[in-house]
PDB file of C-alpha atoms in Angstrom:
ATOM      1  CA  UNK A1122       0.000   0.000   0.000  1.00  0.00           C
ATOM      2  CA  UNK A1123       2.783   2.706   1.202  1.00  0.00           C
ATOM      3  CA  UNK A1124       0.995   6.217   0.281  1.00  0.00           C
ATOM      4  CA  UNK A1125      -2.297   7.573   0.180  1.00  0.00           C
ATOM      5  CA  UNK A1126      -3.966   9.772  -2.292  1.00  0.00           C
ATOM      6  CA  UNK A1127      -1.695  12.865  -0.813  1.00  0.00           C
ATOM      7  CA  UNK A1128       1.483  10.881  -0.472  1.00  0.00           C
ATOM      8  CA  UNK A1129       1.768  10.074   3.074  1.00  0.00           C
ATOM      9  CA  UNK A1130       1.701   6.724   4.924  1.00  0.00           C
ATOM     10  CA  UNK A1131      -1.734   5.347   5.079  1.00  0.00           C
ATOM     11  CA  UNK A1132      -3.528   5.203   7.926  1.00  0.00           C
ATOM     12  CA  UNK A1133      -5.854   2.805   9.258  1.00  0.00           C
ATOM     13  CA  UNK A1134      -8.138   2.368  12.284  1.00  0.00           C
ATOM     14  CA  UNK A1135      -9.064  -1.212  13.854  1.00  0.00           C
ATOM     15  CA  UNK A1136     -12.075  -0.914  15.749  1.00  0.00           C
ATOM     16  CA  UNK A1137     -12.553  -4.603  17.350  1.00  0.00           C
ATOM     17  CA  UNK A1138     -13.837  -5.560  20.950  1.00  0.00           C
ATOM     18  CA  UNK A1139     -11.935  -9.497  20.406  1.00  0.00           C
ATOM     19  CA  UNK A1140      -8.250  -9.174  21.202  1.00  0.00           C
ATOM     20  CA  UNK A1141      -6.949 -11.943  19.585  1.00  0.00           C
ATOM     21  CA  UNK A1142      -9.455 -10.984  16.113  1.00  0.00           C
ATOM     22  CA  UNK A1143      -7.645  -7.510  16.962  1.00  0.00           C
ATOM     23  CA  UNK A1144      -4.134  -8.571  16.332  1.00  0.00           C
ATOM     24  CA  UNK A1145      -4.520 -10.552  13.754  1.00  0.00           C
ATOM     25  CA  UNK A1146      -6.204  -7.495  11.817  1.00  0.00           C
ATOM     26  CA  UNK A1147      -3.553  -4.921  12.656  1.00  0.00           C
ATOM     27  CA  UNK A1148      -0.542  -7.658  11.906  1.00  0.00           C
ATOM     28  CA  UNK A1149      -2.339  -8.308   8.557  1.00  0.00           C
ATOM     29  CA  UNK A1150      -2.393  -4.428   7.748  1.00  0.00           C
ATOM     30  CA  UNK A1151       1.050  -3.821   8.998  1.00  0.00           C
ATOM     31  CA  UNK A1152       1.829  -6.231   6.315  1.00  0.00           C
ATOM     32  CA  UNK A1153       0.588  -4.475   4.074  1.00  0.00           C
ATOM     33  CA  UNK A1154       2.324  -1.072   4.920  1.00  0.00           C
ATOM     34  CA  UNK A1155      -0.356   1.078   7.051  1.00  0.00           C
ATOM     35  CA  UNK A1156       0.512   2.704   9.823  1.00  0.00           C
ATOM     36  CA  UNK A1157      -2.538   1.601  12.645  1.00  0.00           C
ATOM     37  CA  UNK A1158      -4.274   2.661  15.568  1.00  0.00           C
ATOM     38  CA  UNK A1159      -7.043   0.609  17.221  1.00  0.00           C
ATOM     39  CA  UNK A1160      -9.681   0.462  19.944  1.00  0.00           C
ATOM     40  CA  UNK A1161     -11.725  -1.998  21.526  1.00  0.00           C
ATOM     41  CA  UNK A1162     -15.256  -0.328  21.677  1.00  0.00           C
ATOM     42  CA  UNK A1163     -17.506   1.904  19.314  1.00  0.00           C
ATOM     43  CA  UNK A1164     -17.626   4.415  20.498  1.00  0.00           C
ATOM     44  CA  UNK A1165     -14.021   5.036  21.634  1.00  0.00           C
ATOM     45  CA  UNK A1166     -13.101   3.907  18.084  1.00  0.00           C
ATOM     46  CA  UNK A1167     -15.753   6.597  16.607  1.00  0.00           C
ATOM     47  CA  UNK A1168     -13.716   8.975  18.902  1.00  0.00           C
ATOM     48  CA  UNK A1169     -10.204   7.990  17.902  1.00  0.00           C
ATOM     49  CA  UNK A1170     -11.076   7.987  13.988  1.00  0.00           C
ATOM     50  CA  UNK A1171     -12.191  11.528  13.909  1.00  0.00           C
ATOM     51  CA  UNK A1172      -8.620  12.508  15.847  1.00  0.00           C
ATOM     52  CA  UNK A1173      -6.598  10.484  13.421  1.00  0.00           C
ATOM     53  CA  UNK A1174      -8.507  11.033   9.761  1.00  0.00           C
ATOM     54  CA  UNK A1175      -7.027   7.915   8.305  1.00  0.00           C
ATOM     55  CA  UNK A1176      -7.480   6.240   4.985  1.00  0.00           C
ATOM     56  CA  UNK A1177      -8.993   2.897   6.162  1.00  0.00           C
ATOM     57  CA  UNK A1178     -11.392   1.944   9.128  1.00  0.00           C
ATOM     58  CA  UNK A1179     -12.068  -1.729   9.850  1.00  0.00           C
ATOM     59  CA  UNK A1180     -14.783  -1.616  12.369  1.00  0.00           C
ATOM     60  CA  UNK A1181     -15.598  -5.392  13.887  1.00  0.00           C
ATOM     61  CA  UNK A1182     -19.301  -6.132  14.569  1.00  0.00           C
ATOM     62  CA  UNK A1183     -20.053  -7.323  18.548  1.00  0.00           C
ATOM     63  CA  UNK A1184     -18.773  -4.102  19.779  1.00  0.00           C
ATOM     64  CA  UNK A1185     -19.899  -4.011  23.599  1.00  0.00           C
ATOM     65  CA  UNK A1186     -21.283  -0.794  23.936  1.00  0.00           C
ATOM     66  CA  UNK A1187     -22.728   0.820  20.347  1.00  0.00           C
ATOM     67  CA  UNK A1188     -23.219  -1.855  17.503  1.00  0.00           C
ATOM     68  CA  UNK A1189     -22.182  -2.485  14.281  1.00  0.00           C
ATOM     69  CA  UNK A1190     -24.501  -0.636  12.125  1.00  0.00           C
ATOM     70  CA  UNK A1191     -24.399   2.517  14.293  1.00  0.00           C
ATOM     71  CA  UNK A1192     -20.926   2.993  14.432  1.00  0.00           C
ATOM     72  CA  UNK A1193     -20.389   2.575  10.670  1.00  0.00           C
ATOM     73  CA  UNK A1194     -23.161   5.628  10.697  1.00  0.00           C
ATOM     74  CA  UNK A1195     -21.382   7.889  13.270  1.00  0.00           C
ATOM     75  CA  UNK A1196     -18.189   7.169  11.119  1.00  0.00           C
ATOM     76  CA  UNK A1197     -19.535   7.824   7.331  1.00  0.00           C
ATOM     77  CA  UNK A1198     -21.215  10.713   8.486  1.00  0.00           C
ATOM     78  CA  UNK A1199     -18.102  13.072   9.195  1.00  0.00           C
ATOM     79  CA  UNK A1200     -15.115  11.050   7.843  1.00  0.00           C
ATOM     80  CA  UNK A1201     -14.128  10.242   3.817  1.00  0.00           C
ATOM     81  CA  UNK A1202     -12.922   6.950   4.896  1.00  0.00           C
ATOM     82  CA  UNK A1203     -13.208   3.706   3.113  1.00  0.00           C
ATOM     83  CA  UNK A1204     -15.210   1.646   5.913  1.00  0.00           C
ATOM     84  CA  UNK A1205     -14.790  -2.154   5.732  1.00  0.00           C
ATOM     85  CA  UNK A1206     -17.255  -3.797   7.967  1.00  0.00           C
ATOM     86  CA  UNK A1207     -16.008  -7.043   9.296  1.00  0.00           C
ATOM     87  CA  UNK A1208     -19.095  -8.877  10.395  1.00  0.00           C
ATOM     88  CA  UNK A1209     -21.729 -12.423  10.393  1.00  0.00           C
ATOM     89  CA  UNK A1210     -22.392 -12.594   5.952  1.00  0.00           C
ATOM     90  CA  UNK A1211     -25.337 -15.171   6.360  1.00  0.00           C
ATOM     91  CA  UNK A1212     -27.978 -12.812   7.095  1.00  0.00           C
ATOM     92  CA  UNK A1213     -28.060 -10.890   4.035  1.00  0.00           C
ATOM     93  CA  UNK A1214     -30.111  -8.034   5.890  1.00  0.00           C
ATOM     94  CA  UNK A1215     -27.179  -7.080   8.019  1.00  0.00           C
ATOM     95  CA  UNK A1216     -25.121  -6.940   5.206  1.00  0.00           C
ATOM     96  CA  UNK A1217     -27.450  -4.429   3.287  1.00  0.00           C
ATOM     97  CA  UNK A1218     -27.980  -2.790   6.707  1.00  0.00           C
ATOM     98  CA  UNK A1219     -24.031  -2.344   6.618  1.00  0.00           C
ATOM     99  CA  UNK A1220     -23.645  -0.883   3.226  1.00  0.00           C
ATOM    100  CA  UNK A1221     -26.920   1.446   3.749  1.00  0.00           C
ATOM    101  CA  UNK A1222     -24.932   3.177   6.780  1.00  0.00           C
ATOM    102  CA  UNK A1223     -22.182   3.867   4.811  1.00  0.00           C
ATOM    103  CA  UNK A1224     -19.820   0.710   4.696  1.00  0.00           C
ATOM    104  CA  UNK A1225     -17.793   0.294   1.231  1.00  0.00           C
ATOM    105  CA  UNK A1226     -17.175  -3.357   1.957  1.00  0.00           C
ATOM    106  CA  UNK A1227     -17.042  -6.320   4.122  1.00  0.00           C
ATOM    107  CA  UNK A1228     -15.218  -9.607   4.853  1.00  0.00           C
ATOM    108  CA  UNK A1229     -17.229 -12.178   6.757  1.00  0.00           C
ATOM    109  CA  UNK A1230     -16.459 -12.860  10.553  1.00  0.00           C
ATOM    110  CA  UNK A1231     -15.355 -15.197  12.069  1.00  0.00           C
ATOM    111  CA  UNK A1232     -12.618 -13.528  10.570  1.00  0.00           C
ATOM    112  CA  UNK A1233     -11.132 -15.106   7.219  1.00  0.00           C
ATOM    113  CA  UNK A1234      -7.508 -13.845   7.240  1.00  0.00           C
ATOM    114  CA  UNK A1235      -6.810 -14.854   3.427  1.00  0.00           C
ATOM    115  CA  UNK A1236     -10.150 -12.992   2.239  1.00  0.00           C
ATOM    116  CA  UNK A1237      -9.933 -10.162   4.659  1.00  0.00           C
ATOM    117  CA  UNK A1238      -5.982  -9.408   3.310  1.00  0.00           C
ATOM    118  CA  UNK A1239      -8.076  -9.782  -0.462  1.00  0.00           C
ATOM    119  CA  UNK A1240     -10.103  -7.257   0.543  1.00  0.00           C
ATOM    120  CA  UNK A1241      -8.060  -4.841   2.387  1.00  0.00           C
ATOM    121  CA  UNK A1242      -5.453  -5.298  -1.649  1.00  0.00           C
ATOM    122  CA  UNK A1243      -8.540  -4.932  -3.646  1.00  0.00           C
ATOM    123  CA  UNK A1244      -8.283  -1.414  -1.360  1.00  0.00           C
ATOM    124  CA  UNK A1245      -4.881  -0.636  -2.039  1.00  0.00           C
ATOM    125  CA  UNK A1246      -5.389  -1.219  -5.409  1.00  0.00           C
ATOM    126  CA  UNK A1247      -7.813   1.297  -5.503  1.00  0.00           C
ATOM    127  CA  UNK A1248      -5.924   3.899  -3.958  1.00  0.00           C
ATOM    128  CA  UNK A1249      -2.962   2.988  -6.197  1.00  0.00           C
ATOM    129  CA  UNK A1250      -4.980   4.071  -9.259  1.00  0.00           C
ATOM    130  CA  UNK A1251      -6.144   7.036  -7.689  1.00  0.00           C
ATOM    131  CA  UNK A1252      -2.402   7.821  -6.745  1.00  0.00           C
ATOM    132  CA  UNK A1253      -1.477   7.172 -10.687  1.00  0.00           C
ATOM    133  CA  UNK A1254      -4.300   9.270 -11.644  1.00  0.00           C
ATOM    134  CA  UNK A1255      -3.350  12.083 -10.045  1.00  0.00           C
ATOM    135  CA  UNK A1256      -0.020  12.261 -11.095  1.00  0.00           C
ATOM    136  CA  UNK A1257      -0.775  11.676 -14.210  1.00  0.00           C
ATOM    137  CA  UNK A1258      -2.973  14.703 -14.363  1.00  0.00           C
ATOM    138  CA  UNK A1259      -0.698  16.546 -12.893  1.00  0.00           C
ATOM    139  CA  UNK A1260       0.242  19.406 -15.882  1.00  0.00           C
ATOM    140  CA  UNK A1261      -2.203  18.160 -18.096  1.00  0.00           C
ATOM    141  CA  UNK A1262      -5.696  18.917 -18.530  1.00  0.00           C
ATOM    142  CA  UNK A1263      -8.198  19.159 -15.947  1.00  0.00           C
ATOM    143  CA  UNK A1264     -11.223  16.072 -16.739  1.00  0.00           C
ATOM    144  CA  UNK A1265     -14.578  17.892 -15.509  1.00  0.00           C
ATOM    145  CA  UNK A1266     -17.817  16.047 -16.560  1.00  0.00           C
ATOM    146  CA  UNK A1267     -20.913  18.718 -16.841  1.00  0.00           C
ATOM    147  CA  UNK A1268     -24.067  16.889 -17.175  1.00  0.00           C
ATOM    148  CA  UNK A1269     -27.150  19.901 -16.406  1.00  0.00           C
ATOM    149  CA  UNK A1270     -26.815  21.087 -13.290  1.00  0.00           C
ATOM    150  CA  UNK A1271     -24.827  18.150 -12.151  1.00  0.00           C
ATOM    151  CA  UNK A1272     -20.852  18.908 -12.197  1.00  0.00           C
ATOM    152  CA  UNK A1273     -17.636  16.644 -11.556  1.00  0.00           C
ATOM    153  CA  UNK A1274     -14.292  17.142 -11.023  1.00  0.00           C
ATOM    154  CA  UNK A1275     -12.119  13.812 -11.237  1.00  0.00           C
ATOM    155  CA  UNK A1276      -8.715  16.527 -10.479  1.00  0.00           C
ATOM    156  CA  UNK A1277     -10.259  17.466  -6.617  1.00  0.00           C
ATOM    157  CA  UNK A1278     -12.877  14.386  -5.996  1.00  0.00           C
ATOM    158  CA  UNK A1279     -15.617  17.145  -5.836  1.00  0.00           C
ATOM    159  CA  UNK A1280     -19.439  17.135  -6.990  1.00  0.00           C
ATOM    160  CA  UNK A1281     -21.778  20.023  -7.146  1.00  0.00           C
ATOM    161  CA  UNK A1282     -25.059  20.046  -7.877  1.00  0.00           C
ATOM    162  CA  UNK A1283     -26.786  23.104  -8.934  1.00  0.00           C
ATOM    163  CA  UNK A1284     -23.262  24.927  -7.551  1.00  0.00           C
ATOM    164  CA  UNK A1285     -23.580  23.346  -3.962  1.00  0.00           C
ATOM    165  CA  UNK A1286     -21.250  20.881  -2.825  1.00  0.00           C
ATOM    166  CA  UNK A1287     -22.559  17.223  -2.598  1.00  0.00           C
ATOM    167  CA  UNK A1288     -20.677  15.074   0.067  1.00  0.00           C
ATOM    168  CA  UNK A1289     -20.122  11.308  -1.881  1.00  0.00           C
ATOM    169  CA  UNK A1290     -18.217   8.682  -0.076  1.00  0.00           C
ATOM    170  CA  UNK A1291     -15.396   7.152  -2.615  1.00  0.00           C
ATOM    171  CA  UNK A1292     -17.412   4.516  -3.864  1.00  0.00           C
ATOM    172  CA  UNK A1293     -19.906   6.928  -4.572  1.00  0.00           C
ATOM    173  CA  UNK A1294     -17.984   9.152  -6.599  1.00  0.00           C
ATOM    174  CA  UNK A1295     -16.139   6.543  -8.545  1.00  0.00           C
ATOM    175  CA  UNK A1296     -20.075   4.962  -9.596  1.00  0.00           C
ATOM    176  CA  UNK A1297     -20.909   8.757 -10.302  1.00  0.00           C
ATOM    177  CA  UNK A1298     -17.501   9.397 -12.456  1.00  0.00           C
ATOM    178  CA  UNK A1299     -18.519   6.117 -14.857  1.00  0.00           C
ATOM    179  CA  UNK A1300     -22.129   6.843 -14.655  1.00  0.00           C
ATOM    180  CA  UNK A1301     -21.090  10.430 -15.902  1.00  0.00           C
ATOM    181  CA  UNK A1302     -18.797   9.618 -18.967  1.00  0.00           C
ATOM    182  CA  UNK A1303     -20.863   8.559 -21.422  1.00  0.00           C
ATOM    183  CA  UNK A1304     -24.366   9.964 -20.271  1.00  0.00           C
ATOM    184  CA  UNK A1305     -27.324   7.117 -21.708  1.00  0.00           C
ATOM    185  CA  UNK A1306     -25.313   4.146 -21.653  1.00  0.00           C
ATOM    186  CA  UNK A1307     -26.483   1.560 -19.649  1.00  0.00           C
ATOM    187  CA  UNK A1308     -23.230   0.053 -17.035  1.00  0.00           C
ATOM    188  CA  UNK A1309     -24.429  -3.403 -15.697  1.00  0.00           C
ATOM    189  CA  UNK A1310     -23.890  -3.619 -11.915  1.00  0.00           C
ATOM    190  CA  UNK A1311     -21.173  -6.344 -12.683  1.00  0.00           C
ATOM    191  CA  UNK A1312     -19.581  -3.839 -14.404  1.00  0.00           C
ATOM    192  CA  UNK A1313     -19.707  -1.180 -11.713  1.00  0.00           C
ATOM    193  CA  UNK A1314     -18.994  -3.471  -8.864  1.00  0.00           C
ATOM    194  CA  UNK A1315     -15.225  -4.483 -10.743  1.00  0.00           C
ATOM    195  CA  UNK A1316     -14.816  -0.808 -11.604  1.00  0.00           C
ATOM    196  CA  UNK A1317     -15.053  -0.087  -7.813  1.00  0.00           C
ATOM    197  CA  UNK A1318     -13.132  -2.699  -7.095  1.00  0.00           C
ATOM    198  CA  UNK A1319     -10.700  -4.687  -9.220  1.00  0.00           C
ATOM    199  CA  UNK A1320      -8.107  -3.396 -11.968  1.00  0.00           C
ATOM    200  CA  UNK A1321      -6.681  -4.658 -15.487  1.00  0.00           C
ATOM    201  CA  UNK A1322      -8.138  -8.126 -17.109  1.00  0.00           C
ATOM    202  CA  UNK A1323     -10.070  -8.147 -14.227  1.00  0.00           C
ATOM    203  CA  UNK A1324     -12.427  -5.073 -14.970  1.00  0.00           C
ATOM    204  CA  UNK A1325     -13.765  -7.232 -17.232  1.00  0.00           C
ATOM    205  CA  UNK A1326     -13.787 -10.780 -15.788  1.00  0.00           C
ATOM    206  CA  UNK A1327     -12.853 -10.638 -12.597  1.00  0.00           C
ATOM    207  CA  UNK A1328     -15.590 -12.458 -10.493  1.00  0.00           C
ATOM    208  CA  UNK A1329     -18.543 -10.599  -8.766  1.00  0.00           C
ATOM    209  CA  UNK A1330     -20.192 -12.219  -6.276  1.00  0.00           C
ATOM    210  CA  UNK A1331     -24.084 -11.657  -5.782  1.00  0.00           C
ATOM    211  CA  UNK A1332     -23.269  -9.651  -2.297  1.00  0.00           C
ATOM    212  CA  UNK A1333     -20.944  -6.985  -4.475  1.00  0.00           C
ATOM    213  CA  UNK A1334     -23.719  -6.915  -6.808  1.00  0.00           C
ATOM    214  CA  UNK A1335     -26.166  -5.970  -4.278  1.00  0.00           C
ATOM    215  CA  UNK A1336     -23.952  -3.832  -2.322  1.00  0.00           C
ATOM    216  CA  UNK A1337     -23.628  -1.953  -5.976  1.00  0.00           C
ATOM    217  CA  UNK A1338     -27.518  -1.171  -5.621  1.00  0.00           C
ATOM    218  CA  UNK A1339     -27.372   0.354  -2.449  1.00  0.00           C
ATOM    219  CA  UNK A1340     -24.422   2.667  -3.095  1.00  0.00           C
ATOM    220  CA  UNK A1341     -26.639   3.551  -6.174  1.00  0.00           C
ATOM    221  CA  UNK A1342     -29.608   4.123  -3.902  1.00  0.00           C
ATOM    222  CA  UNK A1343     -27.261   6.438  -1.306  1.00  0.00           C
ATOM    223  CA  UNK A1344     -25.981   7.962  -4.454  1.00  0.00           C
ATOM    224  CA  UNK A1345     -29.839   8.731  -5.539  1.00  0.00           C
ATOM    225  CA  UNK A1346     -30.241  10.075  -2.163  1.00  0.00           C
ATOM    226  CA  UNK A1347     -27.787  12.347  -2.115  1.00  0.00           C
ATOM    227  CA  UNK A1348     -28.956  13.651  -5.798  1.00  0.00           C
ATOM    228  CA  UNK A1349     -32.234  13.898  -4.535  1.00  0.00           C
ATOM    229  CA  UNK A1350     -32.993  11.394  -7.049  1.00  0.00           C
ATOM    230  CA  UNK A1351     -35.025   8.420  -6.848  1.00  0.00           C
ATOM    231  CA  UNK A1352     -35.684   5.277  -8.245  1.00  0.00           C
ATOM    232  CA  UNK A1353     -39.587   6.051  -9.046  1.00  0.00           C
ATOM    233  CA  UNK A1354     -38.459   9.485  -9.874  1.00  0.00           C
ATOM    234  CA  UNK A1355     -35.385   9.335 -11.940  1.00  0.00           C
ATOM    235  CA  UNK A1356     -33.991  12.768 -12.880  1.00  0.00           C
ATOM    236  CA  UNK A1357     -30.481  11.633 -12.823  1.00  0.00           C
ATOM    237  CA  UNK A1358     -29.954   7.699 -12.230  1.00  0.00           C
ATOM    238  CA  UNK A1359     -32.113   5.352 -13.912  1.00  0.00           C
ATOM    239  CA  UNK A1360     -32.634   2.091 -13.317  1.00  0.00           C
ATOM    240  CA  UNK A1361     -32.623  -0.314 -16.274  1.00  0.00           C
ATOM    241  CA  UNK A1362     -34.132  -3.313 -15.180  1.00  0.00           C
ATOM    242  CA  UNK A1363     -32.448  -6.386 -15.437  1.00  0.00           C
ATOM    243  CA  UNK A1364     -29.017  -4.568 -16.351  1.00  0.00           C
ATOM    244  CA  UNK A1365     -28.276  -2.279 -14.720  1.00  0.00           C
ATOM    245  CA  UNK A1366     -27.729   1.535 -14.484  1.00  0.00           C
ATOM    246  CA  UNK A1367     -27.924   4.973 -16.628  1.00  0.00           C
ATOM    247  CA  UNK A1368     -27.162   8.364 -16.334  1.00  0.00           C
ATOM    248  CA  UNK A1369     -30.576  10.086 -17.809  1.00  0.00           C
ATOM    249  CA  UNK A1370     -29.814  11.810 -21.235  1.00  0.00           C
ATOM    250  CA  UNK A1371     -31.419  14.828 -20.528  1.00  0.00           C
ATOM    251  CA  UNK A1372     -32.077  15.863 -16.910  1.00  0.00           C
ATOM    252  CA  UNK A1373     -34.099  18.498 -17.727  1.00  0.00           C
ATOM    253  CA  UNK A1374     -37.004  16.500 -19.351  1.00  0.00           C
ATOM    254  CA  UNK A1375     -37.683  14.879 -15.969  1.00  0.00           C
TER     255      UNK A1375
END
């Protein structure tokens, strides 16, 4: 991993009441090349995140004092961070209920140490290509997509809508940026989940399981939110069924 978007060490938090689960976690990341701090309960993590800003926040569920869910909330609300919720996969509710409070992924608990280190690279690839973006950009041309009212800058990570700022986690912004560059084509939500995810040959066959899939619709939803878009009411985002997703040709005829 080594840098982050601004070229400094990233930074992770561990929020995870199990000790043992704990170190396992933070050895696996210091593997990797963050720099970590870590805490045992929600709302201490919550706390420590917001005094440390980092790149990365792995928040355990079974906290003992706030849960899962609410801590993910408290954290997405204030913080750009990606949010990987490490937590019980068979009850697909929770999962959804994860990714609607603002997670940008999950690995299943009990903890899987060779799919939580694939999810925490699938991360650092991510930031990687947003590293190599930038520099690339760097003296060359500014990329800003205008679509009506709607307005994105790929140089600063910023969105405004009618000329106010709109807040998108990373996920959010990356689905907006694809959604945005060629306006009317439809992007299957295969195709969006490996675009937020996965790089090279595998953008287009790397596997997509049906939980990415259906953590792709409800970034799109929190991206409709956001919009103040909906999926009855689509001025921006529309929903093509049984494929996938649009950016309306003309926003104005909505």
């Amino acid at each position: 991993m080594g840098k982050n978007v601004v070229g400094e060490i990233a930074k992770a938090v561990v929020i995870e009441y199990d000790e043992a689960v704990r170190g396992k976690m933070t050895t696996l990341l210091r593997q990797i090349g963050f720099a970590i701090q870590e805490e045992s309960s929600g709302q201490r993590g919550v706390a420590l995140a917001h005094r440390a800003k980092p790149d990365l926040i792995v928040v355990g569920f079974g906290l003992p004092d706030i849960d899962g869910i609410e801590t993910i909330r408290r954290l997405s609300a204030h913080l750009d961070a990606y949010i990987l919720a490490v937590m019980d996969v068979s009850e697909e509710i929770e999962v959804v209920l994860a990714f609607d409070a603002g997670a940008d992924g999950y690995s299943p608990k009990p903890l899987r140490e060779r799919e939580f280190r694939a999810r925490i690279d699938s991360f650092s690839r991510r930031q990687a290509r947003i590293n190599q973006m930038l520099s690339d950009r760097q003296g060359s041309a500014v990329e800003v997509l205008s679509h009506g009212a709607l307005r994105l800058d790929s140089s600063t990570w910023e969105v405004h809508l009618d000329g106010m700022p709109i807040v998108l986690t990373a996920t959010e912004f990356t689905l907006l940026h694809v959604l945005m560059q060629v306006p009317g084509r439809v992007r299957s939500k295969k195709e969006l989940a490996r675009r937020v995810s996965l790089e090279g040959d595998d953008l287009e066959h790397g596997y997509v399981s049906d939980s990415d899939v259906r953590s792709i619709e409800v970034h799109i939803a929190n991206l409709r939110r956001k919009l103040g878009d909906s999926a009855r009411s689509s001025q921006w985002i529309e929903t093509v069924r049984g494929v996938g997703y649009r950016l309306v040709n003309d926003p104005g005829s909505y």
